[in-house]
Coordinates of C-alpha atoms and ligand atoms in Angstrom, one line a residue:
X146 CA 77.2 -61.7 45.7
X147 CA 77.1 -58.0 44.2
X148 CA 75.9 -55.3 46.7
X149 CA 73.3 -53.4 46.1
X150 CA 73.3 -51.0 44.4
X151 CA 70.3 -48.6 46.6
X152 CA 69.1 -50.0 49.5
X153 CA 67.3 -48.1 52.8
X154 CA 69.2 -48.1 56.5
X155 CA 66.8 -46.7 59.1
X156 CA 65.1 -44.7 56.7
X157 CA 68.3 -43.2 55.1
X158 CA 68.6 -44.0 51.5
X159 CA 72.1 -45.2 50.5
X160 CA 72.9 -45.3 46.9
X161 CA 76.1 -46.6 45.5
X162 CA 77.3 -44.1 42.6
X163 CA 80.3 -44.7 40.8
X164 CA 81.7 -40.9 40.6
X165 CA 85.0 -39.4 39.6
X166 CA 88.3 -38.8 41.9
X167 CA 87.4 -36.5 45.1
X168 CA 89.9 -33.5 45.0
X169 CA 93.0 -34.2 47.5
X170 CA 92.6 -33.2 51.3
X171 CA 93.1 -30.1 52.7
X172 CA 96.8 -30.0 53.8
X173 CA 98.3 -31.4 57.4
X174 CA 96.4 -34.6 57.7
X175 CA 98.2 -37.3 59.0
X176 CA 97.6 -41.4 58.8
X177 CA 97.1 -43.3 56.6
X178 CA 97.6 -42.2 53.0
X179 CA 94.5 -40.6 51.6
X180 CA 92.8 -42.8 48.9
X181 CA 92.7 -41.5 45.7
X182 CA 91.9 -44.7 43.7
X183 CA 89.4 -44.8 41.4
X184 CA 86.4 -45.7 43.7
X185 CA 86.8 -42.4 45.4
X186 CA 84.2 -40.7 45.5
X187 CA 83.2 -36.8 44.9
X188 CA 81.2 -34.9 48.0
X189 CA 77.9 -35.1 47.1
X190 CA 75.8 -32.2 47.4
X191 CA 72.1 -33.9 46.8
X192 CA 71.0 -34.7 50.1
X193 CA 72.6 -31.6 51.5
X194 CA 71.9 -29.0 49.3
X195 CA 68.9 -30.1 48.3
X196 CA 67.6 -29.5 51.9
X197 CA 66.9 -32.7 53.0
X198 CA 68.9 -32.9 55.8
X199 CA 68.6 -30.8 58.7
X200 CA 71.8 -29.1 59.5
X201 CA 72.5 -31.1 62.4
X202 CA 72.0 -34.4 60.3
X203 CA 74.1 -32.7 57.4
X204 CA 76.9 -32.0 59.8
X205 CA 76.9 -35.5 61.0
X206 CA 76.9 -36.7 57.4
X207 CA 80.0 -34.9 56.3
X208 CA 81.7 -35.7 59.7
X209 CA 81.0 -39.2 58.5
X210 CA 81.9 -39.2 54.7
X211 CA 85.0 -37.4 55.4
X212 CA 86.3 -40.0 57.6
X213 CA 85.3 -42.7 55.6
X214 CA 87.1 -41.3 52.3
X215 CA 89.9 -40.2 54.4
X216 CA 90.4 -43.5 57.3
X217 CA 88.6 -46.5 55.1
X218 CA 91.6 -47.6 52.6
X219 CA 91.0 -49.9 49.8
X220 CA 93.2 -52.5 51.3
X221 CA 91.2 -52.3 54.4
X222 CA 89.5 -55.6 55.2
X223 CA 88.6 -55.7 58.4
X224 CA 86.4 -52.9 59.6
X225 CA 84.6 -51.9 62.6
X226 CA 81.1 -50.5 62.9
X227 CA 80.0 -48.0 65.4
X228 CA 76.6 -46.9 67.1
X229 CA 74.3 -44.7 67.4
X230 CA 73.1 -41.7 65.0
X231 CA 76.3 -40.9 62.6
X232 CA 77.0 -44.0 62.1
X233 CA 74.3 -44.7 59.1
X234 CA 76.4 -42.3 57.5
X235 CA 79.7 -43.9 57.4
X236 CA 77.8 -47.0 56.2
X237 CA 76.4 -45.0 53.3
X238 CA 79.8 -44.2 52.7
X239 CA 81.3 -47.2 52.7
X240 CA 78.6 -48.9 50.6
X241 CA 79.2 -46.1 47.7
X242 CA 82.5 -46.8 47.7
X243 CA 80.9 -50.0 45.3
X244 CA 81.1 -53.8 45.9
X245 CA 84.5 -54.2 44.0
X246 CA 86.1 -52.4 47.0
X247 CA 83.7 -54.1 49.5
X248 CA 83.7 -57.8 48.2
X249 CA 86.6 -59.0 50.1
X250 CA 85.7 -57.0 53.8
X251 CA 84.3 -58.3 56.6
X252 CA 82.2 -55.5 59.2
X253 CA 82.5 -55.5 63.0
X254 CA 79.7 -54.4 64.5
X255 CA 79.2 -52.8 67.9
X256 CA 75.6 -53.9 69.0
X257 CA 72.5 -54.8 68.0
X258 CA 72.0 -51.7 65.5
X259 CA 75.0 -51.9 63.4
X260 CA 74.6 -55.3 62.9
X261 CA 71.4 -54.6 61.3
X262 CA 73.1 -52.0 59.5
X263 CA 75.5 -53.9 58.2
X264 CA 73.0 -56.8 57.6
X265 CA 70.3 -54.7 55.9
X266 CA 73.4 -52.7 53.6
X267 CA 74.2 -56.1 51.7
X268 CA 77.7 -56.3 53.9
X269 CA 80.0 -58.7 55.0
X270 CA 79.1 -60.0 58.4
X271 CA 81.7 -60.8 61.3
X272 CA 82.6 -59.9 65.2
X273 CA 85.6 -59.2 66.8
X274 CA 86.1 -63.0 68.6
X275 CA 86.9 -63.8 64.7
X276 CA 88.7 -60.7 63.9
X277 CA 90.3 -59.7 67.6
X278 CA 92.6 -57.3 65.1
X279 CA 90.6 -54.5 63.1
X280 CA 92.3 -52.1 60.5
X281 CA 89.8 -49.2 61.4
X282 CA 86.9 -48.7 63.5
X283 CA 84.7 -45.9 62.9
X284 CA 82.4 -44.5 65.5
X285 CA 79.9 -41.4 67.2
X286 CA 80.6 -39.8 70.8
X287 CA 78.4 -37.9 72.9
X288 CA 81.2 -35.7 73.2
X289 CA 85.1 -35.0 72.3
X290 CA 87.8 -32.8 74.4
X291 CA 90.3 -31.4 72.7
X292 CA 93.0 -34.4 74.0
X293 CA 90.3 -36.5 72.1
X294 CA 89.0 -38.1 75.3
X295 CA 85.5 -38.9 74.5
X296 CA 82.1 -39.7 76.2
X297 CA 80.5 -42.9 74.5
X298 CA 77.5 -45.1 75.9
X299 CA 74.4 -42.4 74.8
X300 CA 73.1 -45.2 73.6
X301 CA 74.3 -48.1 75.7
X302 CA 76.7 -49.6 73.6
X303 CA 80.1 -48.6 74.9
X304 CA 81.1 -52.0 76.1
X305 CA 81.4 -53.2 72.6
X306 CA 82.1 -49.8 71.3
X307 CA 85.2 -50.0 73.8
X308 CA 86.6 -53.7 72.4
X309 CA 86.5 -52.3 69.0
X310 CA 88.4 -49.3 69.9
X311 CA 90.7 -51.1 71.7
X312 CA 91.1 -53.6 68.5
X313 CA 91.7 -51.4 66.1
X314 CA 94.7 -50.2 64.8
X315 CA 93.1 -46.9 64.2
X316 CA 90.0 -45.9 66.0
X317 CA 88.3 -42.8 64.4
X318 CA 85.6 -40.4 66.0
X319 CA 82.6 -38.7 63.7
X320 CA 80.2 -36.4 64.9
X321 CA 78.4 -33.0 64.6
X322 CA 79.5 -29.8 65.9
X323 CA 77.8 -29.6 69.1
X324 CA 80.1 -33.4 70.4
X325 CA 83.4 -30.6 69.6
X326 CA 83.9 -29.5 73.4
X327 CA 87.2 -28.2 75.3
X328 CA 85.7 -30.0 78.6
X329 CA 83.7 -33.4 78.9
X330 CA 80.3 -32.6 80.2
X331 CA 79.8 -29.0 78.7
X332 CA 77.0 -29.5 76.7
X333 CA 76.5 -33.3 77.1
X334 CA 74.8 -33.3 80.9
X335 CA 73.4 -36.8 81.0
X336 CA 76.8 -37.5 82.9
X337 CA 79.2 -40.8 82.0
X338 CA 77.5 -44.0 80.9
X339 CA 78.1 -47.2 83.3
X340 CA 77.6 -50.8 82.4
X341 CA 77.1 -52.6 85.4
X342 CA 76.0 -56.4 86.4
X343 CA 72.5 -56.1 87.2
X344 CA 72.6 -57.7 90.8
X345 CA 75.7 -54.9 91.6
X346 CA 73.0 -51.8 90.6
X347 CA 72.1 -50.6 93.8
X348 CA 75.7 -51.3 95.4
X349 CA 77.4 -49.3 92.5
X350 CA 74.9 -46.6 92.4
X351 CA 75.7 -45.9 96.6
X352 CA 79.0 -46.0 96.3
X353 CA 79.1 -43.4 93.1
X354 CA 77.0 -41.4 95.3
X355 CA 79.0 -41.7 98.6
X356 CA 82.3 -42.8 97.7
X357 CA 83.0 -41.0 94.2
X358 CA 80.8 -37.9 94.8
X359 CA 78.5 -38.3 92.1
X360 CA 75.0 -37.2 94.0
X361 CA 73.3 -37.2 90.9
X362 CA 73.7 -41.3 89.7
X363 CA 70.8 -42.3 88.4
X364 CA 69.6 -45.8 86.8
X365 CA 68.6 -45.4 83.3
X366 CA 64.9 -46.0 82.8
X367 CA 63.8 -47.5 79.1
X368 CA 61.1 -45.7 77.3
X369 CA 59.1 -47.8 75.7
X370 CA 59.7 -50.5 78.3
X371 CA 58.8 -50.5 81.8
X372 CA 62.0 -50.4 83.9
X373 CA 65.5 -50.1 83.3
X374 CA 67.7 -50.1 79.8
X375 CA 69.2 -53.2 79.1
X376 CA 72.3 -53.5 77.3
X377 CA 72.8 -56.1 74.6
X378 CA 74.9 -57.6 77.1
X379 CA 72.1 -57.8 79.5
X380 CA 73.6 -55.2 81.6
X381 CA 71.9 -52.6 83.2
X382 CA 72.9 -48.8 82.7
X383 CA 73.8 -46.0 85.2
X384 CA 74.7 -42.3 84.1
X385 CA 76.7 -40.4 86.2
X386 CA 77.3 -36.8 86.2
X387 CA 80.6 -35.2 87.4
X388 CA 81.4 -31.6 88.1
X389 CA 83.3 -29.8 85.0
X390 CA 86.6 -29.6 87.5
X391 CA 86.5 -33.7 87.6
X392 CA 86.0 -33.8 83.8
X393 CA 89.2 -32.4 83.1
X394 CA 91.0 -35.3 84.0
X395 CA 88.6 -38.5 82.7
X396 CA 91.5 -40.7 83.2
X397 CA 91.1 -40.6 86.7
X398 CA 87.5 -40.9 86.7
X399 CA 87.0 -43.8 84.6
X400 CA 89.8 -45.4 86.5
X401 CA 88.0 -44.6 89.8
X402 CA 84.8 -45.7 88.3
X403 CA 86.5 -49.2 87.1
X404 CA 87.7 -50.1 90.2
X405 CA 84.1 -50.2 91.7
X406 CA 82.9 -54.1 91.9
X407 CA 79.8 -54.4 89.1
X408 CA 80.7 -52.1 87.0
X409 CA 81.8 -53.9 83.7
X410 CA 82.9 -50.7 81.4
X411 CA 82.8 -47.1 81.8
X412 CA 81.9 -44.7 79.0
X413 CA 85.1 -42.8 79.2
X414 CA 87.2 -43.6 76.1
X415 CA 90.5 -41.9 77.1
X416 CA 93.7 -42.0 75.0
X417 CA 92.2 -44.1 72.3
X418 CA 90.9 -42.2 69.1
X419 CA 93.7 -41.4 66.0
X420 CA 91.6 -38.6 64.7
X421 CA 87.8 -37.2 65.4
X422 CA 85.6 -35.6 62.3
X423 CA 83.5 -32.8 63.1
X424 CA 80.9 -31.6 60.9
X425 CA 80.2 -28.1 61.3
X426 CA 77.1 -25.5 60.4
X427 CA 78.6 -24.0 57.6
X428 CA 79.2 -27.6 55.6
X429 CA 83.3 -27.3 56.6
X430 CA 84.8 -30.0 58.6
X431 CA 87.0 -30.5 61.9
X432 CA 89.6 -33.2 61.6
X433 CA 91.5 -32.9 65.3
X434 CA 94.3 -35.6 65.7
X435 CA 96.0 -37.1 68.2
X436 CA 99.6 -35.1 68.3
X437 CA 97.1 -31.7 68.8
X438 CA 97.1 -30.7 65.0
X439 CA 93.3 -29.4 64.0
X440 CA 92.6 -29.5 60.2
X441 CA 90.2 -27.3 59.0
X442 CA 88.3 -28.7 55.6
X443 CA 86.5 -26.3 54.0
X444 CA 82.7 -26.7 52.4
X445 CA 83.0 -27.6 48.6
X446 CA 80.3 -26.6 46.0
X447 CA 81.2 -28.9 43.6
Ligands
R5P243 O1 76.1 -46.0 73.0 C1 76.1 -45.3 72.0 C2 77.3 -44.8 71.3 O2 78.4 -44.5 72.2 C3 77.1 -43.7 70.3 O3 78.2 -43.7 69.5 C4 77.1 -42.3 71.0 O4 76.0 -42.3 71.9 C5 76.8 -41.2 69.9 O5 75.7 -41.4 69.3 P1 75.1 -40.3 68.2 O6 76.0 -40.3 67.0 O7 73.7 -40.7 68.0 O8 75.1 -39.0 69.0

């Protein structure tokens, strides 16, 4: 069935435009080759430039498209969708890269929202017991160190987020300028997302308290809802702050978290991105990669 060719994702309009080759990459990236094929696609300037994004929306936008042009190969197949905010971006991406080069994929999705977003984008459909291997996931953080440790569960989803990571042969991070931190827990305060079994709340919440020095471990209250989040698991949700000493080594936290009995993920992803995409204020991009290498792509006006 051809895709469509415009279609609306959370209020985001995605339009598939056939456009000429996109410039090559700014020099040092590493991974997989670039595509340069004839589906690749040009910036585009319109929603940016035109002013109908707010800088912190453009930023996550180019974060997005960049990884996408640079991370989602034509041979790909398998590919895993993301939550939360920047991830409607990637999708626009994908979907403009037309349905020739999406006819043949099948999309992962990560929760209940990229599901619909892949759903409501005309895509391809699967989950990971099908497809336990993934060629790339794509994905937002709350926030990146420079090791590429990242924070992940803002919006509840980590468990998932974490099995796709772990499935993919190459796990990328996209996100605006403010996620690009030396330190977990410098601007992101709401402390590290916890899945736990319902019935094991109160006991997991006393012993982050007492036991992992985390005074401040709260239970995550819905909005809209009386009572607590609930994951699309049916978990429930604590966050836990850590002092900025402790976030320097999340390894040791998320292991110390894990151990505790109820808690079914931690959202600590440590050791398990390729790359992370940073858009930045002035339309440039931040690629940082996994050896340490930082790759600075500059705005384009064309
Ligand atoms: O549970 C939610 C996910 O981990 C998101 O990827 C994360 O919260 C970042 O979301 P956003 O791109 O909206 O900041």
């Amino acid at each position: 069935m051809p895709l469509p060719t415009q279609v609306s994702v959370k209020g985001i309009e995605i339009h598939a435009v056939p456009l000429p080759p996109m410039a090559p990459p700014a020099t040092g990236a590493q991974g997989p080759t670039p595509h340069h094929g004839s589906t690749r696609l040009k910036p585009l300037k319109s929603p940016i430039q035109e002013g109908k994004l707010s800088v912190i929306e453009r930023s996550k936008q180019l974060a997005a498209w960049t990884a996408v042009d640079e991370h989602v190969l034509p041979e790909y197949r398998v590919i895993g969708i993301g939550s939360g905010s920047t991830v409607p971006y990637v999708v626009e991406r994908i979907v403009s890269q037309g349905a020739e080069a999406n006819k043949d994929r099948v999309f992962i999705p990560t929760g209940f929202q990229s599901k619909e977003l892949i759903v409501s984008s005309g895509l391809s459909l699967g989950d990971v017991d099908q497809y336990p291997t993934i060629d790339v996931t794509l994905d937002g953080a709350d926030e990146v160190d420079t090791q590429l440790n990242c924070i992940k569960g803002g919006g509840a989803c980590h468990l998932r987020e974490k099995v796709l990571a772990e499935a993919a042969t190459t796990f990328i991070l996209v996100a605006d300028y403010r996620k690009n931190v030396e330190y977990l827990g410098t601007n992101f305060k709401a402390g590290v997302p916890i899945e736990v079994v319902p019935f094991a709340y109160a006991k997991v919440l006393q012993n982050l308290h007492q036991v992992l020095n985390s005074p401040k471990a709260t239970l995550r209250m819905a909005v809209a809802k009386a009572g607590p989040v609930v994951s699309d698991n049916g978990n429930f949700i604590i966050d836990a702050p850590f002092d900025v000493e402790r976030m320097k080594e999340p390894y040791k936290i998320m292991a110390q978290i894990k151990m505790l009995t109820g808690v079914v993920e931690v959202g600590l992803f440590c050791h398990m991105a390729r790359a992370a995409y940073f858009g930045n204020q002035d339309g440039s991009v931040t690629a940082k990669w996994n050896d340490g290498k930082i790759q600075e792509i500059p705005a384009t006006n064309s």
